[in-house]
Each structure stands twice: as C-alpha cells, then as structure tokens.
Amino acid sequence: DGAVVVSGDAGAGPSKLLGSVDAARRRGRLVAEESELDESAVVNTVVENRVLVVVDDKKDKGAAPILDRLTSLLNEAFDSDIAVDTFSPTSNIPIGGKNAQTAVIFASSLNDRSSLESLLGRILKRTAPVAGGTVGMPPSHVLIVSSLGTERTNKMPYSMQNLFGGKLDKLREIEQAIVAISRSRIPGKQSPLDYTIVKFGDVTSDAAKGGGDADIAIQPGDVLDGEIGPNAAANVLMQAMAYQPYARNSTLCTTGSLPLDAESSMGMAAWNDKFLCLYGPELLRVEAGRGADGGVLDSKFEQLGQYVKQWSMNYEGDRKGTGLTTPVLVRKSRKPPSEFDGVVVRSGVRILFQTTNTGDRYKSAAEERKEEGERGAARGAVAKKSSSSAKPLVTKARKEGGVEVMVEKTTEGNIRIRARRCNVDSKTIVKEMSEEVIVRSLKKAVEAW
C-alpha cells in the first residue's frame, strides 16, 4: 500500500521523501550503525537532498519553466536546500548520479529505449568510497516525464503526431523500459528502484498566469487530453517526488492549470485525494451525496454498504447472468480507514479472479499427460523416503487480479463508492474485460440505488 518516511520534524508539516522507501530505511540503518561506533559519524552520514535532472532544452522547450518552478517548490518544501543538478543526455553524467535520491528524466530528450538503458546503467551504478568516505548511493527513484497519447497512437490527434518518425512509439518504449528495469531488480543483490511515469500535454506559458481557480486533473494511465501550465506541472512533479506514495511504481497523466495565487487552495488533503486514484489503480468513483453529521455512525453509509454487499452476492456460485466467464471468489474487504486517504470509515468487498486454464495456463492433452507422468514419478520417489525426512512442497498462490469495491465516508462528511484493481503483482495478467463487466454492473446498481 506504500509508505511515507518522515523527513525532518514530523510536526513541522506533511511527511516528505526523496528516493525510494527502501533506500530511506537503509540510510536510517547505516546512520544508526555508524552512530554506535562514533558519535561524530552522524554528521558525516547525513545525506544531502539532491535531484538529478536529464533534459535537452532544445528538444523540450517546455522543460525550462517547469524546472525553474520545481526547484523553488522543492526548496520551499524541505528544511535544507536541495541541489538540483541538470545534465544534457549527451554530457558526461557522473557515475552514480552524484548520489542523488531522485532522477528526473525527460523522455523527449532521449533518442530511444536503448538511450534510457545506457543512461540508467551509468547513473544507477554504485561508486566505491574515496579517502575514507562512504559508499555512493545512486538514485532509487526515477521519474520519467513523458507525453500524452503514447498508449493511444491509433486515435486522433495522437495518430497524426506519431505519423512521421514514430515519436510517440519511441516514448512508449522508454516508458516500458523503466518499468521493466524497475521490476527486474534482484532482491538482496540490487537496491530496489521505484519509478513514476508522468504524462503531460503541451506546456502553455500563459496557463499559470492571472487569476482563476486551481483546475488540475490527474488520472492513472493515459486517458486525459489537453494542455498543462508550468506551475501545475511542477507541483505535480513535486508531489510525485516528495509526498505521494501512490505515485510510486505508477503511471499517471495530468492536465490543467494552477495559477500562482491559487496554490494555497490546494492543500495536502486535496493533493492526496487527486493521487488516490493511482492506488490499484482506481476503476470507478461515484459520489453518493452528503452523509449524516456528527461522527462515524451514519445510516446512509450503512445502507449503501449493505446494498453493495447484496450486489456482490450475484457473483457467488455459478455466476449466471453476470456476464463473467472468469471464476471468482467474493470476500470481505479488510482495508481500514485512512487519514491519508481522507476516509474516516469504509467497508466493502473484494471480487477475486481465480485460476483458469486459459492464456499462459492452457495446456494441451499431451502436455497434461506428460505433467501427470512427472507428478506420478515424483510421488513414487517421495514414497520411498521416510515420512520424517519428506518435506512438503510449498508454493505461493499466484495473484490473478480482482476488483475491490469500497463504500467510504470522507473526512468532509461525503459518501462515495470506489472500485479499484486488487490482488495483483508484476506477474498478473490483467483481465480488463472482466473488470469492465464488474464496473459496469456496479455503476448501474449504484444509479438504481
């Protein structure tokens, strides 16, 4: 579910984190170990807040105003100054990324996937200690700034943008590369690497000027269309880098504007709610109106929770009439309320997809006979051993995906229903058609309620 590590005084403001969660934990252990040996070592092991930026200003004209504003926002957020080192992709970027916690890479500044792989091969390499210094710690969070439309090159206007040179296809390959590199890290041998992919539309210089209200949209994946102002873009990057755990190992798209005089209207609770859709990610959100005032007990919330529970019973048993071909299990949701999510009470169900002999699980009759023969031989070998020496084979159940439906009452007293993807990991094959069937049925049921 993600975690946030407090930087500085917990009472001074919201929790902040540069780099990955695991990297922050390791730094804390190193500081504790060195402090036991030498009290003065604590001063020497304090990590300087540092961000590495890779961008070609000539290729990405909108990057400069975003980075100027982002630097100001980071320095305002952290107690100590943050060093922001900017390099061109063709320059001699230091091995280990100058021990920056986070690397921000503008995908449009790179040529292709191999360019990113070569770049990360350099900046993610650990450096040896020099003259009694500490071992270098390369970036543990890579934030890729990409473009809207990389997953919609078959639709206008992105098909036209991709027509000559396959610009969006190359950006998509870069996005896929960072995901693959992050997931291929070997636990215990390589430090974990978080990634975030942020997709912007055209950056308009006038969107951040003048009056007006904050108008920022954030959605998982690649579904939005439109422009973005540099101040809005910088604020989204800063939130993804330093505040929002749900932005880790996620892809998001964002559009809109945030005038300078409207920044105060976007408090941390508002930002948390905008990034909440990345958790899962979110498949549906329906506002059900105002709840009762005065605490957790709310008859409207209870009634809607019971209604959703009864709706979910349609998917138990033989599933006739549900439109699902995938077998499922219905279980109670145990996700507790969360102040970070802005939720004071929640209830719900999890509709979990079960294993089927389709896709990569399909086996021909010959393959099944061969497998049965191997199992028989294995059982014969085990039978020859004494029961005391035989060890049971333990296998971890594969996560097949699912949909979690939650009824929530927010800290502002509103009641809503959210559906999100659940029971997934990097090996799960997402069953989008089954998800759509469930979400469509849920939406229809809520409208009837």
JSON list of C-alpha atoms in Angstrom, two decimals, residues 33-235:
[
{"chain": "A", "resi": 33, "resn": "GLU", "atom": "CA", "xyz": [25.16, 1.67, 12.93]},
{"chain": "A", "resi": 34, "resn": "GLU", "atom": "CA", "xyz": [27.74, 4.42, 12.42]},
{"chain": "A", "resi": 35, "resn": "SER", "atom": "CA", "xyz": [26.44, 6.44, 15.36]},
{"chain": "A", "resi": 36, "resn": "GLU", "atom": "CA", "xyz": [27.05, 3.46, 17.64]},
{"chain": "A", "resi": 37, "resn": "LEU", "atom": "CA", "xyz": [30.72, 3.47, 16.61]},
{"chain": "A", "resi": 38, "resn": "ASP", "atom": "CA", "xyz": [31.34, 7.21, 16.56]},
{"chain": "A", "resi": 39, "resn": "GLU", "atom": "CA", "xyz": [29.00, 9.96, 17.67]},
{"chain": "A", "resi": 40, "resn": "SER", "atom": "CA", "xyz": [30.54, 12.37, 15.15]},
{"chain": "A", "resi": 41, "resn": "ALA", "atom": "CA", "xyz": [29.72, 9.94, 12.34]},
{"chain": "A", "resi": 42, "resn": "VAL", "atom": "CA", "xyz": [26.09, 11.06, 12.35]},
{"chain": "A", "resi": 43, "resn": "VAL", "atom": "CA", "xyz": [27.12, 14.42, 10.98]},
{"chain": "A", "resi": 44, "resn": "ASN", "atom": "CA", "xyz": [29.14, 12.79, 8.19]},
{"chain": "A", "resi": 45, "resn": "THR", "atom": "CA", "xyz": [26.39, 10.38, 7.10]},
{"chain": "A", "resi": 46, "resn": "VAL", "atom": "CA", "xyz": [23.59, 12.91, 6.73]},
{"chain": "A", "resi": 47, "resn": "VAL", "atom": "CA", "xyz": [22.51, 12.62, 3.10]},
{"chain": "A", "resi": 48, "resn": "GLU", "atom": "CA", "xyz": [22.32, 15.82, 1.13]},
{"chain": "A", "resi": 49, "resn": "ASN", "atom": "CA", "xyz": [18.98, 16.28, -0.59]},
{"chain": "A", "resi": 50, "resn": "ARG", "atom": "CA", "xyz": [19.82, 16.09, -4.27]},
{"chain": "A", "resi": 51, "resn": "VAL", "atom": "CA", "xyz": [17.87, 15.68, -7.51]},
{"chain": "A", "resi": 52, "resn": "LEU", "atom": "CA", "xyz": [19.42, 14.76, -10.85]},
{"chain": "A", "resi": 53, "resn": "VAL", "atom": "CA", "xyz": [17.68, 16.11, -13.97]},
{"chain": "A", "resi": 54, "resn": "VAL", "atom": "CA", "xyz": [18.40, 14.87, -17.50]},
{"chain": "A", "resi": 55, "resn": "VAL", "atom": "CA", "xyz": [16.93, 17.12, -20.19]},
{"chain": "A", "resi": 56, "resn": "ASP", "atom": "CA", "xyz": [17.74, 18.61, -23.58]},
{"chain": "A", "resi": 57, "resn": "ASP", "atom": "CA", "xyz": [16.30, 22.14, -23.60]},
{"chain": "A", "resi": 58, "resn": "LYS", "atom": "CA", "xyz": [16.50, 22.27, -27.39]},
{"chain": "A", "resi": 59, "resn": "LYS", "atom": "CA", "xyz": [14.30, 19.19, -27.80]},
{"chain": "A", "resi": 60, "resn": "ASP", "atom": "CA", "xyz": [11.90, 20.01, -24.95]},
{"chain": "A", "resi": 61, "resn": "LYS", "atom": "CA", "xyz": [11.09, 23.73, -24.97]},
{"chain": "A", "resi": 62, "resn": "GLY", "atom": "CA", "xyz": [8.60, 23.46, -22.12]},
{"chain": "A", "resi": 63, "resn": "ALA", "atom": "CA", "xyz": [11.07, 21.93, -19.67]},
{"chain": "A", "resi": 64, "resn": "ALA", "atom": "CA", "xyz": [12.82, 25.14, -18.53]},
{"chain": "A", "resi": 65, "resn": "PRO", "atom": "CA", "xyz": [9.85, 26.91, -16.88]},
{"chain": "A", "resi": 66, "resn": "ILE", "atom": "CA", "xyz": [8.77, 23.64, -15.23]},
{"chain": "A", "resi": 67, "resn": "LEU", "atom": "CA", "xyz": [12.23, 23.01, -13.77]},
{"chain": "A", "resi": 68, "resn": "ASP", "atom": "CA", "xyz": [12.60, 26.60, -12.55]},
{"chain": "A", "resi": 69, "resn": "ARG", "atom": "CA", "xyz": [9.35, 26.35, -10.63]},
{"chain": "A", "resi": 70, "resn": "LEU", "atom": "CA", "xyz": [10.08, 22.79, -9.44]},
{"chain": "A", "resi": 71, "resn": "THR", "atom": "CA", "xyz": [13.41, 23.89, -7.92]},
{"chain": "A", "resi": 72, "resn": "SER", "atom": "CA", "xyz": [11.66, 26.67, -5.98]},
{"chain": "A", "resi": 73, "resn": "LEU", "atom": "CA", "xyz": [8.95, 24.30, -4.74]},
{"chain": "A", "resi": 74, "resn": "LEU", "atom": "CA", "xyz": [11.45, 21.70, -3.53]},
{"chain": "A", "resi": 75, "resn": "ASN", "atom": "CA", "xyz": [13.48, 24.27, -1.63]},
{"chain": "A", "resi": 76, "resn": "GLU", "atom": "CA", "xyz": [10.30, 25.59, -0.01]},
{"chain": "A", "resi": 77, "resn": "ALA", "atom": "CA", "xyz": [9.22, 22.06, 0.99]},
{"chain": "A", "resi": 78, "resn": "PHE", "atom": "CA", "xyz": [12.44, 20.89, 2.63]},
{"chain": "A", "resi": 79, "resn": "ASP", "atom": "CA", "xyz": [14.23, 22.44, 5.59]},
{"chain": "A", "resi": 80, "resn": "SER", "atom": "CA", "xyz": [17.63, 22.30, 3.87]},
{"chain": "A", "resi": 81, "resn": "ASP", "atom": "CA", "xyz": [18.42, 23.46, 0.35]},
{"chain": "A", "resi": 82, "resn": "ILE", "atom": "CA", "xyz": [18.09, 20.87, -2.38]},
{"chain": "A", "resi": 83, "resn": "ALA", "atom": "CA", "xyz": [20.82, 20.58, -5.00]},
{"chain": "A", "resi": 84, "resn": "VAL", "atom": "CA", "xyz": [19.28, 20.22, -8.46]},
{"chain": "A", "resi": 85, "resn": "ASP", "atom": "CA", "xyz": [21.93, 19.11, -10.99]},
{"chain": "A", "resi": 86, "resn": "THR", "atom": "CA", "xyz": [20.88, 19.37, -14.64]},
{"chain": "A", "resi": 87, "resn": "PHE", "atom": "CA", "xyz": [22.64, 17.48, -17.41]},
{"chain": "A", "resi": 88, "resn": "SER", "atom": "CA", "xyz": [22.15, 17.02, -21.13]},
{"chain": "A", "resi": 89, "resn": "PRO", "atom": "CA", "xyz": [21.76, 13.38, -22.24]},
{"chain": "A", "resi": 90, "resn": "THR", "atom": "CA", "xyz": [24.94, 13.76, -24.33]},
{"chain": "A", "resi": 91, "resn": "SER", "atom": "CA", "xyz": [27.03, 15.23, -21.49]},
{"chain": "A", "resi": 92, "resn": "ASN", "atom": "CA", "xyz": [29.35, 13.31, -19.19]},
{"chain": "A", "resi": 93, "resn": "ILE", "atom": "CA", "xyz": [26.83, 12.44, -16.48]},
{"chain": "A", "resi": 94, "resn": "PRO", "atom": "CA", "xyz": [28.62, 11.29, -13.30]},
{"chain": "A", "resi": 95, "resn": "ILE", "atom": "CA", "xyz": [28.55, 7.59, -12.48]},
{"chain": "A", "resi": 96, "resn": "GLY", "atom": "CA", "xyz": [26.15, 7.04, -9.62]},
{"chain": "A", "resi": 97, "resn": "GLY", "atom": "CA", "xyz": [24.15, 10.15, -10.46]},
{"chain": "A", "resi": 98, "resn": "LYS", "atom": "CA", "xyz": [26.08, 12.31, -7.95]},
{"chain": "A", "resi": 99, "resn": "ASN", "atom": "CA", "xyz": [24.36, 10.33, -5.15]},
{"chain": "A", "resi": 100, "resn": "ALA", "atom": "CA", "xyz": [21.02, 11.99, -5.94]},
{"chain": "A", "resi": 101, "resn": "GLN", "atom": "CA", "xyz": [17.98, 10.37, -4.36]},
{"chain": "A", "resi": 102, "resn": "THR", "atom": "CA", "xyz": [15.75, 11.04, -7.36]},
{"chain": "A", "resi": 103, "resn": "ALA", "atom": "CA", "xyz": [16.46, 11.25, -11.09]},
{"chain": "A", "resi": 104, "resn": "VAL", "atom": "CA", "xyz": [14.05, 13.20, -13.30]},
{"chain": "A", "resi": 105, "resn": "ILE", "atom": "CA", "xyz": [14.41, 12.25, -16.97]},
{"chain": "A", "resi": 106, "resn": "PHE", "atom": "CA", "xyz": [12.55, 13.97, -19.80]},
{"chain": "A", "resi": 107, "resn": "ALA", "atom": "CA", "xyz": [11.80, 11.15, -22.25]},
{"chain": "A", "resi": 108, "resn": "SER", "atom": "CA", "xyz": [11.58, 13.51, -25.24]},
{"chain": "A", "resi": 109, "resn": "SER", "atom": "CA", "xyz": [15.27, 14.35, -24.70]},
{"chain": "A", "resi": 110, "resn": "LEU", "atom": "CA", "xyz": [16.30, 10.73, -25.38]},
{"chain": "A", "resi": 111, "resn": "ASN", "atom": "CA", "xyz": [16.52, 9.01, -28.74]},
{"chain": "A", "resi": 112, "resn": "ASP", "atom": "CA", "xyz": [15.03, 5.65, -27.87]},
{"chain": "A", "resi": 113, "resn": "ARG", "atom": "CA", "xyz": [14.82, 2.84, -25.33]},
{"chain": "A", "resi": 114, "resn": "SER", "atom": "CA", "xyz": [18.50, 1.96, -25.61]},
{"chain": "A", "resi": 115, "resn": "SER", "atom": "CA", "xyz": [19.39, 5.56, -24.71]},
{"chain": "A", "resi": 116, "resn": "LEU", "atom": "CA", "xyz": [17.50, 5.21, -21.42]},
{"chain": "A", "resi": 117, "resn": "GLU", "atom": "CA", "xyz": [19.04, 1.82, -20.69]},
{"chain": "A", "resi": 118, "resn": "SER", "atom": "CA", "xyz": [22.56, 3.20, -21.25]},
{"chain": "A", "resi": 119, "resn": "LEU", "atom": "CA", "xyz": [21.79, 6.27, -19.14]},
{"chain": "A", "resi": 120, "resn": "LEU", "atom": "CA", "xyz": [20.41, 4.25, -16.22]},
{"chain": "A", "resi": 121, "resn": "GLY", "atom": "CA", "xyz": [23.29, 1.80, -16.48]},
{"chain": "A", "resi": 122, "resn": "ARG", "atom": "CA", "xyz": [25.54, 4.75, -15.66]},
{"chain": "A", "resi": 123, "resn": "ILE", "atom": "CA", "xyz": [23.62, 6.67, -13.02]},
{"chain": "A", "resi": 124, "resn": "LEU", "atom": "CA", "xyz": [22.39, 3.58, -11.11]},
{"chain": "A", "resi": 125, "resn": "LYS", "atom": "CA", "xyz": [25.92, 2.23, -10.67]},
{"chain": "A", "resi": 126, "resn": "ARG", "atom": "CA", "xyz": [27.21, 2.39, -7.11]},
{"chain": "A", "resi": 127, "resn": "THR", "atom": "CA", "xyz": [30.54, 4.13, -6.60]},
{"chain": "A", "resi": 128, "resn": "ALA", "atom": "CA", "xyz": [33.30, 2.98, -4.24]},
{"chain": "A", "resi": 129, "resn": "PRO", "atom": "CA", "xyz": [34.25, 5.08, -1.20]},
{"chain": "A", "resi": 130, "resn": "VAL", "atom": "CA", "xyz": [37.08, 7.55, -1.71]},
{"chain": "A", "resi": 131, "resn": "ALA", "atom": "CA", "xyz": [39.56, 8.58, 1.02]},
{"chain": "A", "resi": 132, "resn": "GLY", "atom": "CA", "xyz": [37.59, 7.06, 3.84]},
{"chain": "A", "resi": 133, "resn": "GLY", "atom": "CA", "xyz": [34.25, 8.35, 2.58]},
{"chain": "A", "resi": 134, "resn": "THR", "atom": "CA", "xyz": [31.01, 6.42, 2.46]},
{"chain": "A", "resi": 135, "resn": "VAL", "atom": "CA", "xyz": [29.83, 4.16, -0.36]},
{"chain": "A", "resi": 136, "resn": "GLY", "atom": "CA", "xyz": [27.91, 6.06, -3.02]},
{"chain": "A", "resi": 137, "resn": "MET", "atom": "CA", "xyz": [24.13, 5.66, -3.12]},
{"chain": "A", "resi": 138, "resn": "PRO", "atom": "CA", "xyz": [22.72, 6.13, -6.63]},
{"chain": "A", "resi": 139, "resn": "PRO", "atom": "CA", "xyz": [19.15, 7.32, -7.32]},
{"chain": "A", "resi": 140, "resn": "SER", "atom": "CA", "xyz": [16.47, 4.96, -6.01]},
{"chain": "A", "resi": 141, "resn": "HIS", "atom": "CA", "xyz": [13.53, 6.75, -7.64]},
{"chain": "A", "resi": 142, "resn": "VAL", "atom": "CA", "xyz": [13.39, 7.55, -11.36]},
{"chain": "A", "resi": 143, "resn": "LEU", "atom": "CA", "xyz": [10.68, 9.89, -12.59]},
{"chain": "A", "resi": 144, "resn": "ILE", "atom": "CA", "xyz": [10.07, 9.83, -16.35]},
{"chain": "A", "resi": 145, "resn": "VAL", "atom": "CA", "xyz": [8.39, 12.89, -17.87]},
{"chain": "A", "resi": 146, "resn": "SER", "atom": "CA", "xyz": [6.57, 11.68, -20.97]},
{"chain": "A", "resi": 147, "resn": "SER", "atom": "CA", "xyz": [3.74, 12.79, -23.25]},
{"chain": "A", "resi": 148, "resn": "LEU", "atom": "CA", "xyz": [0.01, 12.19, -23.53]},
{"chain": "A", "resi": 149, "resn": "GLY", "atom": "CA", "xyz": [-1.03, 9.77, -26.25]},
{"chain": "A", "resi": 150, "resn": "THR", "atom": "CA", "xyz": [1.77, 7.19, -26.06]},
{"chain": "A", "resi": 151, "resn": "GLU", "atom": "CA", "xyz": [-0.83, 4.46, -25.46]},
{"chain": "A", "resi": 152, "resn": "ARG", "atom": "CA", "xyz": [-3.35, 5.90, -27.95]},
{"chain": "A", "resi": 153, "resn": "THR", "atom": "CA", "xyz": [-1.39, 6.18, -31.19]},
{"chain": "A", "resi": 154, "resn": "ASN", "atom": "CA", "xyz": [-4.37, 4.69, -33.06]},
{"chain": "A", "resi": 155, "resn": "LYS", "atom": "CA", "xyz": [-6.57, 7.67, -32.14]},
{"chain": "A", "resi": 156, "resn": "MET", "atom": "CA", "xyz": [-6.62, 11.30, -33.23]},
{"chain": "A", "resi": 157, "resn": "PRO", "atom": "CA", "xyz": [-4.80, 13.60, -32.71]},
{"chain": "A", "resi": 158, "resn": "TYR", "atom": "CA", "xyz": [-2.06, 11.29, -31.46]},
{"chain": "A", "resi": 159, "resn": "SER", "atom": "CA", "xyz": [-2.02, 9.20, -34.64]},
{"chain": "A", "resi": 160, "resn": "MET", "atom": "CA", "xyz": [-1.01, 12.36, -36.54]},
{"chain": "A", "resi": 161, "resn": "GLN", "atom": "CA", "xyz": [1.69, 13.21, -34.00]},
{"chain": "A", "resi": 162, "resn": "ASN", "atom": "CA", "xyz": [3.08, 9.72, -34.42]},
{"chain": "A", "resi": 163, "resn": "LEU", "atom": "CA", "xyz": [2.83, 9.66, -38.20]},
{"chain": "A", "resi": 164, "resn": "PHE", "atom": "CA", "xyz": [6.32, 10.91, -39.02]},
{"chain": "A", "resi": 165, "resn": "GLY", "atom": "CA", "xyz": [9.18, 9.28, -37.17]},
{"chain": "A", "resi": 166, "resn": "GLY", "atom": "CA", "xyz": [7.07, 7.38, -34.64]},
{"chain": "A", "resi": 167, "resn": "LYS", "atom": "CA", "xyz": [7.73, 9.94, -31.90]},
{"chain": "A", "resi": 168, "resn": "LEU", "atom": "CA", "xyz": [5.09, 8.60, -29.51]},
{"chain": "A", "resi": 169, "resn": "ASP", "atom": "CA", "xyz": [6.11, 4.99, -30.16]},
{"chain": "A", "resi": 170, "resn": "LYS", "atom": "CA", "xyz": [9.65, 5.82, -29.05]},
{"chain": "A", "resi": 171, "resn": "LEU", "atom": "CA", "xyz": [8.36, 7.50, -25.90]},
{"chain": "A", "resi": 172, "resn": "ARG", "atom": "CA", "xyz": [6.22, 4.44, -25.18]},
{"chain": "A", "resi": 173, "resn": "GLU", "atom": "CA", "xyz": [9.28, 2.19, -25.49]},
{"chain": "A", "resi": 174, "resn": "ILE", "atom": "CA", "xyz": [11.09, 4.39, -22.96]},
{"chain": "A", "resi": 175, "resn": "GLU", "atom": "CA", "xyz": [8.13, 4.11, -20.57]},
{"chain": "A", "resi": 176, "resn": "GLN", "atom": "CA", "xyz": [8.13, 0.33, -20.92]},
{"chain": "A", "resi": 177, "resn": "ALA", "atom": "CA", "xyz": [11.88, 0.22, -20.36]},
{"chain": "A", "resi": 178, "resn": "ILE", "atom": "CA", "xyz": [11.80, 1.93, -16.95]},
{"chain": "A", "resi": 179, "resn": "VAL", "atom": "CA", "xyz": [9.01, -0.41, -15.80]},
{"chain": "A", "resi": 180, "resn": "ALA", "atom": "CA", "xyz": [11.00, -3.46, -16.93]},
{"chain": "A", "resi": 181, "resn": "ILE", "atom": "CA", "xyz": [14.22, -2.23, -15.29]},
{"chain": "A", "resi": 182, "resn": "SER", "atom": "CA", "xyz": [12.42, -1.50, -12.02]},
{"chain": "A", "resi": 183, "resn": "ARG", "atom": "CA", "xyz": [10.76, -4.92, -11.90]},
{"chain": "A", "resi": 184, "resn": "SER", "atom": "CA", "xyz": [13.93, -6.81, -12.87]},
{"chain": "A", "resi": 185, "resn": "ARG", "atom": "CA", "xyz": [15.94, -5.66, -9.85]},
{"chain": "A", "resi": 186, "resn": "ILE", "atom": "CA", "xyz": [17.24, -8.67, -7.90]},
{"chain": "A", "resi": 187, "resn": "PRO", "atom": "CA", "xyz": [16.27, -8.53, -4.21]},
{"chain": "A", "resi": 188, "resn": "GLY", "atom": "CA", "xyz": [19.28, -8.77, -1.94]},
{"chain": "A", "resi": 189, "resn": "LYS", "atom": "CA", "xyz": [21.74, -8.05, -4.75]},
{"chain": "A", "resi": 190, "resn": "GLN", "atom": "CA", "xyz": [20.41, -4.81, -6.19]},
{"chain": "A", "resi": 191, "resn": "SER", "atom": "CA", "xyz": [18.79, -1.94, -4.35]},
{"chain": "A", "resi": 192, "resn": "PRO", "atom": "CA", "xyz": [15.06, -1.53, -5.13]},
{"chain": "A", "resi": 193, "resn": "LEU", "atom": "CA", "xyz": [14.18, 1.11, -7.72]},
{"chain": "A", "resi": 194, "resn": "ASP", "atom": "CA", "xyz": [10.88, 3.00, -7.68]},
{"chain": "A", "resi": 195, "resn": "TYR", "atom": "CA", "xyz": [9.59, 4.54, -10.88]},
{"chain": "A", "resi": 196, "resn": "THR", "atom": "CA", "xyz": [6.95, 7.12, -11.74]},
{"chain": "A", "resi": 197, "resn": "ILE", "atom": "CA", "xyz": [5.80, 7.98, -15.26]},
{"chain": "A", "resi": 198, "resn": "VAL", "atom": "CA", "xyz": [4.11, 11.38, -15.60]},
{"chain": "A", "resi": 199, "resn": "LYS", "atom": "CA", "xyz": [2.47, 12.26, -18.91]},
{"chain": "A", "resi": 200, "resn": "PHE", "atom": "CA", "xyz": [1.91, 15.92, -19.82]},
{"chain": "A", "resi": 201, "resn": "GLY", "atom": "CA", "xyz": [0.16, 17.57, -22.72]},
{"chain": "A", "resi": 202, "resn": "ASP", "atom": "CA", "xyz": [1.54, 20.71, -24.36]},
{"chain": "A", "resi": 203, "resn": "VAL", "atom": "CA", "xyz": [3.01, 23.13, -21.82]},
{"chain": "A", "resi": 204, "resn": "THR", "atom": "CA", "xyz": [1.38, 26.56, -22.21]},
{"chain": "A", "resi": 205, "resn": "SER", "atom": "CA", "xyz": [3.25, 29.52, -20.79]},
{"chain": "A", "resi": 206, "resn": "ASP", "atom": "CA", "xyz": [0.09, 31.52, -20.05]},
{"chain": "A", "resi": 207, "resn": "ALA", "atom": "CA", "xyz": [-1.77, 28.81, -18.11]},
{"chain": "A", "resi": 208, "resn": "ALA", "atom": "CA", "xyz": [-0.05, 29.67, -14.82]},
{"chain": "A", "resi": 209, "resn": "LYS", "atom": "CA", "xyz": [-0.60, 33.43, -15.05]},
{"chain": "A", "resi": 210, "resn": "GLY", "atom": "CA", "xyz": [-3.50, 35.54, -13.95]},
{"chain": "A", "resi": 211, "resn": "GLY", "atom": "CA", "xyz": [-6.33, 34.72, -11.58]},
{"chain": "A", "resi": 212, "resn": "GLY", "atom": "CA", "xyz": [-8.66, 31.79, -11.51]},
{"chain": "A", "resi": 213, "resn": "ASP", "atom": "CA", "xyz": [-9.13, 28.60, -9.53]},
{"chain": "A", "resi": 214, "resn": "ALA", "atom": "CA", "xyz": [-6.96, 25.50, -9.46]},
{"chain": "A", "resi": 215, "resn": "ASP", "atom": "CA", "xyz": [-8.01, 23.18, -12.26]},
{"chain": "A", "resi": 216, "resn": "ILE", "atom": "CA", "xyz": [-5.77, 20.10, -12.22]},
{"chain": "A", "resi": 217, "resn": "ALA", "atom": "CA", "xyz": [-6.90, 16.67, -13.39]},
{"chain": "A", "resi": 218, "resn": "ILE", "atom": "CA", "xyz": [-4.93, 13.51, -12.57]},
{"chain": "A", "resi": 219, "resn": "GLN", "atom": "CA", "xyz": [-5.83, 10.03, -13.80]},
{"chain": "A", "resi": 220, "resn": "PRO", "atom": "CA", "xyz": [-3.99, 6.71, -13.95]},
{"chain": "A", "resi": 221, "resn": "GLY", "atom": "CA", "xyz": [-2.65, 5.58, -17.31]},
{"chain": "A", "resi": 222, "resn": "ASP", "atom": "CA", "xyz": [-3.08, 7.63, -20.47]},
{"chain": "A", "resi": 223, "resn": "VAL", "atom": "CA", "xyz": [-6.68, 8.84, -20.74]},
{"chain": "A", "resi": 224, "resn": "LEU", "atom": "CA", "xyz": [-6.67, 12.66, -20.49]},
{"chain": "A", "resi": 225, "resn": "ASP", "atom": "CA", "xyz": [-6.41, 15.26, -23.25]},
{"chain": "A", "resi": 226, "resn": "GLY", "atom": "CA", "xyz": [-5.36, 18.88, -23.02]},
{"chain": "A", "resi": 227, "resn": "GLU", "atom": "CA", "xyz": [-2.65, 21.31, -22.03]},
{"chain": "A", "resi": 228, "resn": "ILE", "atom": "CA", "xyz": [-0.88, 21.98, -18.76]},
{"chain": "A", "resi": 229, "resn": "GLY", "atom": "CA", "xyz": [0.67, 25.06, -17.22]},
{"chain": "A", "resi": 230, "resn": "PRO", "atom": "CA", "xyz": [4.26, 25.02, -15.94]},
{"chain": "A", "resi": 231, "resn": "ASN", "atom": "CA", "xyz": [3.23, 25.74, -12.36]},
{"chain": "A", "resi": 232, "resn": "ALA", "atom": "CA", "xyz": [0.69, 22.90, -12.41]},
{"chain": "A", "resi": 233, "resn": "ALA", "atom": "CA", "xyz": [3.27, 20.56, -13.97]},
{"chain": "A", "resi": 234, "resn": "ALA", "atom": "CA", "xyz": [5.92, 21.50, -11.40]},
{"chain": "A", "resi": 235, "resn": "ASN", "atom": "CA", "xyz": [3.52, 20.95, -8.49]}
]
